[in-house]
Amino acid sequence: MYASLDTHARSPNPQRVDPLRVLLVSSEAVPLAKSGGLGDVVSALLSSLHARGVDARLLLPRYGWIDPSGYQRLTDPLGVPMGDGERWCGVLRGELGGAPIYLLEHDVYFDRSALYHDEHGAYGDNVRRYALLCRAAMQLCHALDFWPDVFHGHDWQGAMLPLYLDIGLDPRFRRTASVLTIHNLAHQGWFGHGDAEALCLGGRHLGRLGVEVRGTPNVLCGGLLHATQITTVSPTYALEIQTPIYGEGLDGVLRARAADLSGVLNGIDTDVWNPRDDPHLPVGFDAADMSGKARCKAALQREAGLREDPDAMLCGVVTRLAHQKGLDLLAGALDRILDLGDVQIVLLGTGEPWAEGFFRAAAARRPDRFAAFITFDERLAHLIEAGSDAFLMPSRFEPCGLNQLYSQRYGTLPVVRATGGLRDTVTNLDDREAGTGFVFHDATADALYGTLAWAASIYRDERPVFEAAQRRAMALDRSWAQPAAHYEYLYRLAAARRREERAA
């Protein structure tokens, strides 16, 4: 099933169209808005495309916590026609990574204390909020006299754009292509039939959304049906989501669009994640001189209240404490792991209450071997990546994953389950010449324990093998250079295909 690591789309040979113009539409972008890896990916992709000479721009909501100072306000408010009336929005212009960014102001929808939910649960108008963002993208292009070759939507929040293009909501974008990237298929944008008119999907247009999942219309499904090209964030995940196990009810749609579906691995910001110059570390290091890593390990052991022991294999965990991340596997194996005697674990993260409670109690019960920081701390996250010998990611599914890439950059060997991007980026150390981590397959506590025990034995008894794998991992190119080039290729492919279709 996984023999092919990419699924390239069918299309005529793309003609070069210079300069290539792309408008990215996203609900998140660091440092302005972030709930997970989406924000990191969008910002890094934007700046990398800009560096390649693409006229790439980003539209993002201006959430209540975003300081408007430093941005230039567009003179005229933006009128956005929705099915239940016109919405008037402000627009701020600034730069992010050298590229233009536009912040859409609409206080009723975006001046809130959190992205998608409050203490009572998900906002009931989430789909209306991001439908406005997608519709505003088209209106903004008119206001700017900026006519993109491609709209690039991200996750369900950007998935209405391909549908709006195809139903002819604005005929002036008849030849504009769309690319839709799935960062996590589990989030789909469900809404009630009564909202269809407000979303500009009244009458026959509602049927363009395709199959109903969970008995309600689904924004992401509509985007997948109508996008010119579809991408997701790793080749293996692109294959997995075409199966019932990982397809979240949309596997049939994705199989039907398989020829237009590509898996493009994410990169990381190698300036932010650079062990030689990381301001969060007590001392820097690189593959040529790893002595600084040993000092980071000692500093992490001190901060975590663990015994300073260079011979203990120190394992890091930085994650959302959620079922997806396989924390139940770690919980089920934890005492056996700590009983190995030469393994220590430092965990950083917040999430599901059971997990927070379990790991707090474990840290109190085994303070010599296990430390839990139930919070998020950027400095500590960097120190854990730098000071750990191994990094645990027992995910049940992982579209791409970023922490294994950070870990490899810092000479910290990932211990991962073979799923999604983890499968694509970590080579098991049973290949002594190419291994860059440790890989297990079954989603069980026993499989995690056995693999971690094997890693600890190599660290203890075959240290040169372990250290050679660390240096190989650090030598990998995890930058955005190759992914950005791949996206540019797909944009040109989509633009050429859309022009050909509309000319027919």
Short mmCIF file of C-alpha atoms in Angstrom, two decimals:
data_model
loop_
_atom_site.label_atom_id
_atom_site.label_comp_id
_atom_site.label_asym_id
_atom_site.label_seq_id
_atom_site.Cartn_x
_atom_site.Cartn_y
_atom_site.Cartn_z
CA MET A 1 0.00 0.00 0.00
CA TYR A 2 2.80 2.41 0.83
CA ALA A 3 5.21 1.64 -1.99
CA SER A 4 4.59 5.02 -3.61
CA LEU A 5 5.64 8.00 -1.53
CA ASP A 6 3.93 10.59 -3.71
CA THR A 7 0.71 10.81 -5.66
CA HIS A 8 1.28 13.31 -8.44
CA ALA A 9 -1.75 14.74 -10.14
CA ARG A 10 -2.69 14.32 -13.75
CA SER A 11 -2.69 17.43 -15.94
CA PRO A 12 -1.23 18.83 -19.12
CA ASN A 13 2.32 20.06 -18.86
CA PRO A 14 2.08 23.33 -16.97
CA GLN A 15 3.03 26.43 -18.91
CA ARG A 16 5.16 28.91 -17.00
CA VAL A 17 3.14 32.00 -16.11
CA ASP A 18 5.42 34.69 -14.71
CA PRO A 19 5.07 36.11 -12.23
CA LEU A 20 2.99 33.44 -10.52
CA ARG A 21 0.38 35.04 -8.27
CA VAL A 22 -1.04 33.12 -5.30
CA LEU A 23 -3.35 34.16 -2.46
CA LEU A 24 -3.14 31.89 0.58
CA VAL A 25 -6.25 31.85 2.79
CA SER A 26 -5.85 30.48 6.30
CA SER A 27 -7.30 30.74 9.79
CA GLU A 28 -3.83 30.56 11.36
CA ALA A 29 -0.32 31.91 10.80
CA VAL A 30 2.44 32.29 13.37
CA PRO A 31 3.15 34.44 15.23
CA LEU A 32 -0.33 35.94 14.91
CA ALA A 33 -2.60 32.93 15.43
CA LYS A 34 -1.76 29.32 16.22
CA SER A 35 -3.48 26.28 17.66
CA GLY A 36 -1.19 23.66 16.12
CA GLY A 37 1.12 23.01 13.20
CA LEU A 38 -1.14 24.74 10.65
CA GLY A 39 0.05 28.19 11.72
CA ASP A 40 3.72 27.22 11.46
CA VAL A 41 3.27 25.68 8.03
CA VAL A 42 1.35 28.57 6.48
CA SER A 43 3.83 31.23 7.60
CA ALA A 44 6.87 29.23 6.53
CA LEU A 45 5.33 28.37 3.16
CA LEU A 46 4.43 32.01 2.53
CA SER A 47 7.95 33.27 3.18
CA SER A 48 9.54 30.42 1.22
CA LEU A 49 7.34 31.08 -1.81
CA HIS A 50 8.22 34.77 -1.58
CA ALA A 51 11.92 33.85 -1.53
CA ARG A 52 11.38 31.87 -4.75
CA GLY A 53 9.96 34.92 -6.51
CA VAL A 54 6.30 33.91 -6.31
CA ASP A 55 3.94 36.83 -5.70
CA ALA A 56 2.47 35.03 -2.68
CA ARG A 57 0.15 36.84 -0.29
CA LEU A 58 -1.86 35.76 2.74
CA LEU A 59 -5.36 36.59 3.99
CA LEU A 60 -5.95 35.93 7.69
CA PRO A 61 -8.66 37.07 10.12
CA ARG A 62 -7.69 39.87 12.47
CA TYR A 63 -8.50 38.20 15.76
CA GLY A 64 -9.07 40.30 18.86
CA TRP A 65 -5.60 39.72 20.29
CA ILE A 66 -3.72 40.86 17.16
CA ASP A 67 -2.28 44.33 17.69
CA PRO A 68 -3.18 46.52 14.68
CA SER A 69 -0.21 48.84 15.16
CA GLY A 70 2.40 48.36 12.48
CA TYR A 71 -0.26 47.63 9.85
CA GLN A 72 -1.61 49.99 7.21
CA ARG A 73 -5.38 50.24 6.90
CA LEU A 74 -6.91 50.05 3.44
CA THR A 75 -8.78 53.31 2.94
CA ASP A 76 -12.18 51.91 2.03
CA PRO A 77 -14.04 49.20 3.94
CA LEU A 78 -14.60 45.97 2.07
CA GLY A 79 -18.17 45.00 1.25
CA VAL A 80 -18.58 41.22 1.26
CA PRO A 81 -21.88 39.91 -0.16
CA MET A 82 -23.12 36.86 1.73
CA GLY A 83 -26.38 35.03 1.31
CA ASP A 84 -28.01 36.80 4.26
CA GLY A 85 -26.76 40.30 3.41
CA GLU A 86 -23.60 42.30 2.89
CA ARG A 87 -20.91 42.26 5.57
CA TRP A 88 -18.64 45.29 5.88
CA CYS A 89 -15.07 44.50 6.85
CA GLY A 90 -11.90 46.43 7.50
CA VAL A 91 -8.60 45.32 6.00
CA LEU A 92 -5.12 45.87 7.41
CA ARG A 93 -2.00 45.37 5.31
CA GLY A 94 1.41 44.34 6.61
CA GLU A 95 4.25 41.93 5.93
CA LEU A 96 5.08 38.46 7.17
CA GLY A 97 8.35 36.87 6.13
CA GLY A 98 8.79 39.59 3.51
CA ALA A 99 5.46 38.80 1.83
CA PRO A 100 2.24 40.87 1.96
CA ILE A 101 -0.34 39.84 4.54
CA TYR A 102 -3.90 41.13 4.85
CA LEU A 103 -5.90 40.98 8.08
CA LEU A 104 -9.68 40.86 7.69
CA GLU A 105 -11.54 42.78 10.40
CA HIS A 106 -15.09 41.84 11.36
CA ASP A 107 -15.60 42.27 15.08
CA VAL A 108 -18.75 40.16 15.33
CA TYR A 109 -16.96 37.13 13.87
CA PHE A 110 -13.31 37.56 14.79
CA ASP A 111 -12.96 39.76 17.90
CA ARG A 112 -12.99 36.81 20.28
CA SER A 113 -10.68 35.45 22.93
CA ALA A 114 -9.89 32.17 21.15
CA LEU A 115 -9.74 30.79 17.64
CA TYR A 116 -12.49 28.21 17.43
CA HIS A 117 -14.10 27.64 20.83
CA ASP A 118 -14.58 28.93 24.34
CA GLU A 119 -15.27 27.19 27.65
CA HIS A 120 -18.70 26.14 26.36
CA GLY A 121 -17.39 24.40 23.26
CA ALA A 122 -16.98 25.22 19.56
CA TYR A 123 -18.45 28.51 18.39
CA GLY A 124 -21.80 27.81 16.77
CA ASP A 125 -21.09 30.17 13.87
CA ASN A 126 -17.64 28.85 12.94
CA VAL A 127 -18.69 27.89 9.41
CA ARG A 128 -20.20 31.34 8.81
CA ARG A 129 -17.03 32.98 10.12
CA TYR A 130 -14.74 31.23 7.68
CA ALA A 131 -17.18 31.36 4.78
CA LEU A 132 -16.91 35.13 5.19
CA LEU A 133 -13.11 34.83 5.05
CA CYS A 134 -13.30 32.85 1.78
CA ARG A 135 -15.83 35.19 0.18
CA ALA A 136 -13.79 38.19 1.32
CA ALA A 137 -10.72 36.76 -0.43
CA MET A 138 -12.44 37.32 -3.77
CA GLN A 139 -13.59 40.82 -2.85
CA LEU A 140 -10.13 41.74 -1.59
CA CYS A 141 -8.58 40.84 -4.94
CA HIS A 142 -10.93 43.32 -6.62
CA ALA A 143 -10.01 46.04 -4.14
CA LEU A 144 -6.28 45.44 -4.64
CA ASP A 145 -6.48 44.86 -8.41
CA PHE A 146 -4.61 41.63 -7.64
CA TRP A 147 -5.70 38.73 -9.82
CA PRO A 148 -4.22 35.47 -8.55
CA ASP A 149 -3.52 32.48 -10.72
CA VAL A 150 -4.33 30.31 -7.71
CA PHE A 151 -6.23 30.57 -4.45
CA HIS A 152 -4.65 28.26 -1.86
CA GLY A 153 -7.03 27.33 0.97
CA HIS A 154 -5.95 25.53 4.11
CA ASP A 155 -8.11 22.98 5.93
CA TRP A 156 -11.88 23.31 6.10
CA GLN A 157 -11.61 27.00 6.96
CA GLY A 158 -10.31 27.66 3.43
CA ALA A 159 -12.34 24.94 1.72
CA MET A 160 -15.28 27.11 0.68
CA LEU A 161 -13.12 28.92 -1.88
CA PRO A 162 -12.95 26.10 -4.47
CA LEU A 163 -16.72 25.71 -4.23
CA TYR A 164 -17.34 29.45 -4.61
CA LEU A 165 -15.13 29.47 -7.70
CA ASP A 166 -16.91 26.53 -9.30
CA ILE A 167 -20.48 27.72 -8.71
CA GLY A 168 -19.57 30.99 -10.41
CA LEU A 169 -20.18 33.23 -7.42
CA ASP A 170 -17.91 35.77 -9.13
CA PRO A 171 -17.48 35.12 -12.87
CA ARG A 172 -14.34 37.24 -12.99
CA PHE A 173 -12.50 34.36 -11.31
CA ARG A 174 -13.67 31.87 -13.90
CA ARG A 175 -10.09 30.95 -14.83
CA THR A 176 -8.62 31.09 -11.34
CA ALA A 177 -7.44 27.72 -10.04
CA SER A 178 -7.67 26.46 -6.49
CA VAL A 179 -5.43 24.31 -4.33
CA LEU A 180 -6.78 22.89 -1.07
CA THR A 181 -4.41 21.51 1.55
CA ILE A 182 -5.61 19.03 4.16
CA HIS A 183 -3.60 19.47 7.34
CA ASN A 184 -5.94 17.29 9.42
CA LEU A 185 -8.91 15.50 7.86
CA ALA A 186 -10.62 15.04 11.22
CA HIS A 187 -11.77 18.68 11.17
CA GLN A 188 -14.33 19.20 8.42
CA GLY A 189 -16.64 22.17 9.08
CA TRP A 190 -20.11 20.71 9.59
CA PHE A 191 -23.17 22.95 9.48
CA GLY A 192 -26.95 22.70 9.49
CA HIS A 193 -29.13 22.85 6.39
CA GLY A 194 -30.61 26.07 7.73
CA ASP A 195 -27.27 27.84 7.31
CA ALA A 196 -26.96 27.10 3.59
CA GLU A 197 -28.57 30.32 2.36
CA ALA A 198 -26.33 32.50 4.56
CA LEU A 199 -23.28 30.68 3.16
CA CYS A 200 -24.28 31.51 -0.45
CA LEU A 201 -25.24 27.86 -0.94
CA GLY A 202 -28.99 28.14 -1.25
CA GLY A 203 -31.07 26.15 -3.71
CA ARG A 204 -29.23 23.81 -6.04
CA HIS A 205 -25.81 24.90 -4.79
CA LEU A 206 -26.14 22.93 -1.53
CA GLY A 207 -25.96 19.71 -3.51
CA ARG A 208 -22.51 20.73 -4.76
CA LEU A 209 -21.14 19.88 -1.30
CA GLY A 210 -21.45 16.18 -2.09
CA VAL A 211 -21.90 13.46 0.51
CA GLU A 212 -23.12 14.27 3.99
CA VAL A 213 -20.96 13.05 6.85
CA ARG A 214 -22.62 12.63 10.25
CA GLY A 215 -25.90 13.54 8.59
CA THR A 216 -25.02 17.17 7.92
CA PRO A 217 -23.45 19.16 5.06
CA ASN A 218 -19.69 19.36 5.16
CA VAL A 219 -17.53 22.27 3.98
CA LEU A 220 -14.38 20.20 3.53
CA CYS A 221 -16.15 17.65 1.35
CA GLY A 222 -17.30 20.44 -0.96
CA GLY A 223 -13.78 21.81 -1.17
CA LEU A 224 -12.36 18.40 -2.01
CA LEU A 225 -14.87 17.90 -4.79
CA HIS A 226 -14.18 21.26 -6.42
CA ALA A 227 -10.49 22.08 -5.82
CA THR A 228 -8.33 21.99 -8.94
CA GLN A 229 -5.60 20.25 -6.96
CA ILE A 230 -5.61 18.74 -3.47
CA THR A 231 -2.57 18.36 -1.27
CA THR A 232 -1.91 16.99 2.13
CA VAL A 233 1.14 17.20 4.30
CA SER A 234 2.88 13.89 3.69
CA PRO A 235 2.88 11.21 1.00
CA THR A 236 1.83 8.44 3.40
CA TYR A 237 -1.06 10.48 4.80
CA ALA A 238 -2.24 11.09 1.23
CA LEU A 239 -2.54 7.31 0.87
CA GLU A 240 -3.94 6.66 4.36
CA ILE A 241 -6.86 9.06 4.00
CA GLN A 242 -8.10 7.10 1.00
CA THR A 243 -8.89 4.20 3.37
CA PRO A 244 -11.89 3.83 5.72
CA ILE A 245 -9.61 3.69 8.77
CA TYR A 246 -8.17 7.18 8.24
CA GLY A 247 -10.65 8.69 5.79
CA GLU A 248 -13.04 10.20 8.37
CA GLY A 249 -16.00 9.40 6.12
CA LEU A 250 -14.42 11.09 3.09
CA ASP A 251 -12.26 8.22 1.83
CA GLY A 252 -14.58 7.61 -1.12
CA VAL A 253 -14.36 11.24 -2.19
CA LEU A 254 -10.58 11.15 -1.88
CA ARG A 255 -10.28 7.93 -3.86
CA ALA A 256 -12.34 9.55 -6.60
CA ARG A 257 -9.90 12.51 -6.62
CA ALA A 258 -6.76 10.39 -6.15
CA ALA A 259 -5.24 11.49 -9.47
CA ASP A 260 -5.37 15.10 -8.28
CA LEU A 261 -4.08 14.42 -4.75
CA SER A 262 -0.44 14.98 -3.79
CA GLY A 263 1.42 14.44 -0.54
CA VAL A 264 3.97 17.20 0.10
CA LEU A 265 6.05 16.90 3.24
CA ASN A 266 6.20 19.98 5.42
CA GLY A 267 9.51 21.64 6.14
CA ILE A 268 10.54 23.56 9.23
CA ASP A 269 11.92 27.03 9.79
CA THR A 270 15.61 26.21 10.01
CA ASP A 271 16.42 29.69 11.30
CA VAL A 272 14.10 29.30 14.30
CA TRP A 273 15.12 25.67 14.81
CA ASN A 274 18.90 25.92 14.61
CA PRO A 275 20.84 24.25 17.44
CA ARG A 276 23.95 26.28 16.72
CA ASP A 277 22.28 29.68 17.25
CA ASP A 278 19.15 28.90 19.28
CA PRO A 279 18.66 31.72 21.84
CA HIS A 280 16.60 29.39 24.06
CA LEU A 281 19.59 27.14 24.79
CA PRO A 282 22.33 27.60 27.38
CA VAL A 283 24.89 26.67 24.73
CA GLY A 284 24.73 25.91 21.02
CA PHE A 285 26.07 22.90 19.13
CA ASP A 286 26.21 21.30 15.71
CA ALA A 287 27.01 17.92 14.20
CA ALA A 288 30.74 18.67 14.17
CA ASP A 289 30.84 19.41 17.90
CA MET A 290 28.11 17.80 20.01
CA SER A 291 29.57 18.81 23.38
CA GLY A 292 26.98 21.56 23.68
CA LYS A 293 24.21 18.97 23.44
CA ALA A 294 25.56 17.20 26.52
CA ARG A 295 25.48 20.50 28.40
CA CYS A 296 21.88 21.09 27.26
CA LYS A 297 21.02 17.62 28.56
CA ALA A 298 22.47 18.40 31.97
CA ALA A 299 20.58 21.71 32.05
CA LEU A 300 17.32 19.94 31.17
CA GLN A 301 17.85 17.29 33.84
CA ARG A 302 18.42 20.02 36.43
CA GLU A 303 15.34 22.00 35.39
CA ALA A 304 13.20 18.86 35.43
CA GLY A 305 14.49 17.78 38.83
CA LEU A 306 15.98 14.58 37.43
CA ARG A 307 19.33 13.11 38.39
CA GLU A 308 22.14 14.52 36.24
CA ASP A 309 23.24 11.32 34.56
CA PRO A 310 24.90 11.40 31.13
CA ASP A 311 24.40 7.63 30.82
CA ALA A 312 20.63 7.72 31.25
CA MET A 313 18.79 7.96 27.93
CA LEU A 314 16.74 11.12 28.32
CA CYS A 315 13.50 11.08 26.30
CA GLY A 316 11.48 14.17 25.47
CA VAL A 317 7.76 14.56 24.79
CA VAL A 318 6.30 17.89 23.58
CA THR A 319 2.72 17.47 22.46
CA ARG A 320 -0.96 18.09 22.84
CA LEU A 321 -2.15 15.55 25.38
CA ALA A 322 -4.74 14.04 23.05
CA HIS A 323 -5.85 10.57 21.94
CA GLN A 324 -4.51 11.21 18.43
CA LYS A 325 -1.01 11.57 19.86
CA GLY A 326 -1.01 8.08 21.41
CA LEU A 327 -0.61 9.31 24.97
CA ASP A 328 -2.65 6.34 26.16
CA LEU A 329 0.10 4.10 24.76
CA LEU A 330 2.70 6.00 26.76
CA ALA A 331 0.50 5.84 29.86
CA GLY A 332 0.14 2.08 29.47
CA ALA A 333 3.88 1.53 29.07
CA LEU A 334 5.22 4.23 31.40
CA ASP A 335 6.01 2.20 34.52
CA ARG A 336 7.70 -0.55 32.51
CA ILE A 337 9.77 2.06 30.68
CA LEU A 338 10.86 3.74 33.88
CA ASP A 339 11.65 0.36 35.44
CA LEU A 340 14.31 -0.14 32.77
CA GLY A 341 16.45 1.92 35.12
CA ASP A 342 18.46 3.83 32.53
CA VAL A 343 15.66 5.88 30.95
CA GLN A 344 14.35 9.30 31.98
CA ILE A 345 11.37 11.15 30.45
CA VAL A 346 10.46 14.85 30.37
CA LEU A 347 6.95 15.70 29.14
CA LEU A 348 5.62 19.13 28.17
CA GLY A 349 2.05 19.79 27.06
CA THR A 350 -1.59 20.37 27.88
CA GLY A 351 -4.76 18.69 26.72
CA GLU A 352 -7.30 16.11 27.78
CA PRO A 353 -8.01 16.18 31.54
CA TRP A 354 -7.36 12.47 32.05
CA ALA A 355 -3.91 12.80 30.50
CA GLU A 356 -2.99 15.91 32.48
CA GLY A 357 -4.04 14.17 35.69
CA PHE A 358 -2.30 10.90 34.86
CA PHE A 359 1.05 12.44 33.99
CA ARG A 360 0.99 14.82 36.97
CA ALA A 361 0.43 11.82 39.25
CA ALA A 362 3.16 9.83 37.50
CA ALA A 363 5.64 12.66 38.02
CA ALA A 364 4.77 12.79 41.71
CA ARG A 365 5.12 9.01 41.99
CA ARG A 366 8.40 8.68 40.01
CA PRO A 367 10.18 12.04 40.40
CA ASP A 368 13.57 10.40 39.89
CA ARG A 369 12.69 9.25 36.37
CA PHE A 370 9.74 11.27 35.08
CA ALA A 371 8.95 14.99 34.96
CA ALA A 372 5.74 16.55 33.64
CA PHE A 373 5.24 20.22 32.79
CA ILE A 374 1.50 20.63 32.18
CA THR A 375 1.77 23.93 30.36
CA PHE A 376 3.28 25.27 27.18
CA ASP A 377 6.63 27.02 27.24
CA GLU A 378 8.47 27.79 24.00
CA ARG A 379 11.87 28.06 25.69
CA LEU A 380 11.42 24.73 27.43
CA ALA A 381 10.21 23.11 24.20
CA HIS A 382 13.49 24.08 22.54
CA LEU A 383 15.51 22.86 25.53
CA ILE A 384 13.71 19.50 25.46
CA GLU A 385 14.49 19.09 21.76
CA ALA A 386 18.13 19.97 22.36
CA GLY A 387 18.74 18.18 25.65
CA SER A 388 16.98 14.89 24.95
CA ASP A 389 18.63 11.84 23.45
CA ALA A 390 15.35 10.51 22.04
CA PHE A 391 11.91 11.99 21.36
CA LEU A 392 8.66 10.04 21.74
CA MET A 393 5.85 10.33 19.16
CA PRO A 394 3.59 7.25 19.47
CA SER A 395 0.82 8.87 17.40
CA ARG A 396 -2.25 6.93 16.31
CA PHE A 397 -2.26 9.12 13.22
CA GLU A 398 -0.01 12.01 12.26
CA PRO A 399 -0.64 13.86 8.98
CA CYS A 400 2.94 15.12 8.95
CA GLY A 401 4.31 15.99 12.36
CA LEU A 402 6.86 18.69 13.03
CA ASN A 403 8.48 17.64 16.28
CA GLN A 404 10.27 14.68 14.72
CA LEU A 405 11.79 17.14 12.23
CA TYR A 406 12.85 19.51 15.02
CA SER A 407 14.30 16.52 16.88
CA GLN A 408 16.37 15.31 13.96
CA ARG A 409 17.69 18.84 13.45
CA TYR A 410 18.87 18.79 17.08
CA GLY A 411 20.38 15.30 16.99
CA THR A 412 17.55 13.81 19.04
CA LEU A 413 16.40 10.47 17.63
CA PRO A 414 12.61 10.14 17.22
CA VAL A 415 10.80 7.06 18.51
CA VAL A 416 7.68 6.99 16.33
CA ARG A 417 4.79 4.88 15.19
CA ALA A 418 4.80 4.22 11.43
CA THR A 419 1.96 6.48 10.36
CA GLY A 420 1.60 9.54 8.13
CA GLY A 421 4.58 11.84 8.00
CA LEU A 422 6.35 9.94 10.77
CA ARG A 423 6.67 7.00 8.40
CA ASP A 424 8.01 9.26 5.66
CA THR A 425 10.63 11.09 7.71
CA VAL A 426 12.12 8.56 10.15
CA THR A 427 14.28 5.65 8.96
CA ASN A 428 14.42 2.81 11.46
CA LEU A 429 17.80 2.10 13.02
CA ASP A 430 17.54 -1.56 12.12
CA ASP A 431 19.29 -0.14 9.05
CA ARG A 432 22.55 0.73 10.78
CA GLU A 433 23.87 2.70 7.79
CA ALA A 434 20.82 4.90 7.18
CA GLY A 435 18.76 4.90 10.39
CA THR A 436 17.66 8.23 11.87
CA GLY A 437 15.33 7.01 14.62
CA PHE A 438 13.27 4.10 15.93
CA VAL A 439 9.99 2.96 14.35
CA PHE A 440 7.21 0.65 15.58
CA HIS A 441 3.98 -0.34 13.86
CA ASP A 442 1.28 -1.58 16.23
CA ALA A 443 -0.67 1.04 18.20
CA THR A 444 -0.09 -0.75 21.51
CA ALA A 445 1.73 -0.02 24.74
CA ASP A 446 3.73 -3.24 24.26
CA ALA A 447 5.03 -2.10 20.87
CA LEU A 448 6.06 1.28 22.26
CA TYR A 449 7.75 -0.31 25.26
CA GLY A 450 9.64 -2.85 23.15
CA THR A 451 10.94 -0.22 20.75
CA LEU A 452 11.98 2.16 23.52
CA ALA A 453 13.74 -0.67 25.36
CA TRP A 454 15.60 -1.47 22.13
CA ALA A 455 16.59 2.19 21.73
CA ALA A 456 17.83 2.27 25.33
CA SER A 457 19.94 -0.84 24.76
CA ILE A 458 21.62 0.75 21.74
CA TYR A 459 22.23 3.94 23.69
CA ARG A 460 23.73 1.91 26.55
CA ASP A 461 25.67 -0.78 24.70
CA GLU A 462 26.30 0.62 21.20
CA ARG A 463 26.83 4.32 21.76
CA PRO A 464 28.84 4.84 18.53
CA VAL A 465 25.88 3.48 16.52
CA PHE A 466 23.50 5.84 18.34
CA GLU A 467 25.79 8.84 17.85
CA ALA A 468 26.28 8.10 14.14
CA ALA A 469 22.49 8.09 13.74
CA GLN A 470 22.32 11.45 15.53
CA ARG A 471 24.80 12.97 13.08
CA ARG A 472 22.90 11.53 10.09
CA ALA A 473 19.67 13.01 11.39
CA MET A 474 21.27 16.42 11.82
CA ALA A 475 22.54 16.33 8.23
CA LEU A 476 19.05 15.93 6.74
CA ASP A 477 17.65 18.90 4.82
CA ARG A 478 14.40 19.72 6.64
CA SER A 479 14.10 23.26 5.25
CA TRP A 480 11.19 24.56 3.22
CA ALA A 481 13.26 24.77 0.01
CA GLN A 482 12.05 21.50 -1.53
CA PRO A 483 8.41 21.69 -0.31
CA ALA A 484 8.09 25.27 -1.60
CA ALA A 485 9.42 24.20 -5.00
CA HIS A 486 6.88 21.36 -5.05
CA TYR A 487 4.02 23.74 -4.21
CA GLU A 488 5.13 26.14 -6.94
CA TYR A 489 5.05 23.24 -9.41
CA LEU A 490 1.54 22.28 -8.27
CA TYR A 491 0.33 25.88 -8.55
CA ARG A 492 1.55 26.05 -12.14
CA LEU A 493 -0.01 22.67 -12.83
CA ALA A 494 -3.35 23.81 -11.40
CA ALA A 495 -3.29 27.14 -13.23
CA ALA A 496 -2.53 25.49 -16.59
CA ARG A 497 -5.22 22.89 -16.09
CA ARG A 498 -7.85 25.45 -15.08
CA ARG A 499 -7.10 27.60 -18.13
CA GLU A 500 -7.35 24.58 -20.40
CA GLU A 501 -10.66 23.47 -18.84
CA ARG A 502 -12.20 26.92 -19.13
CA ALA A 503 -11.00 27.35 -22.71
CA ALA A 504 -12.73 24.14 -23.78
#
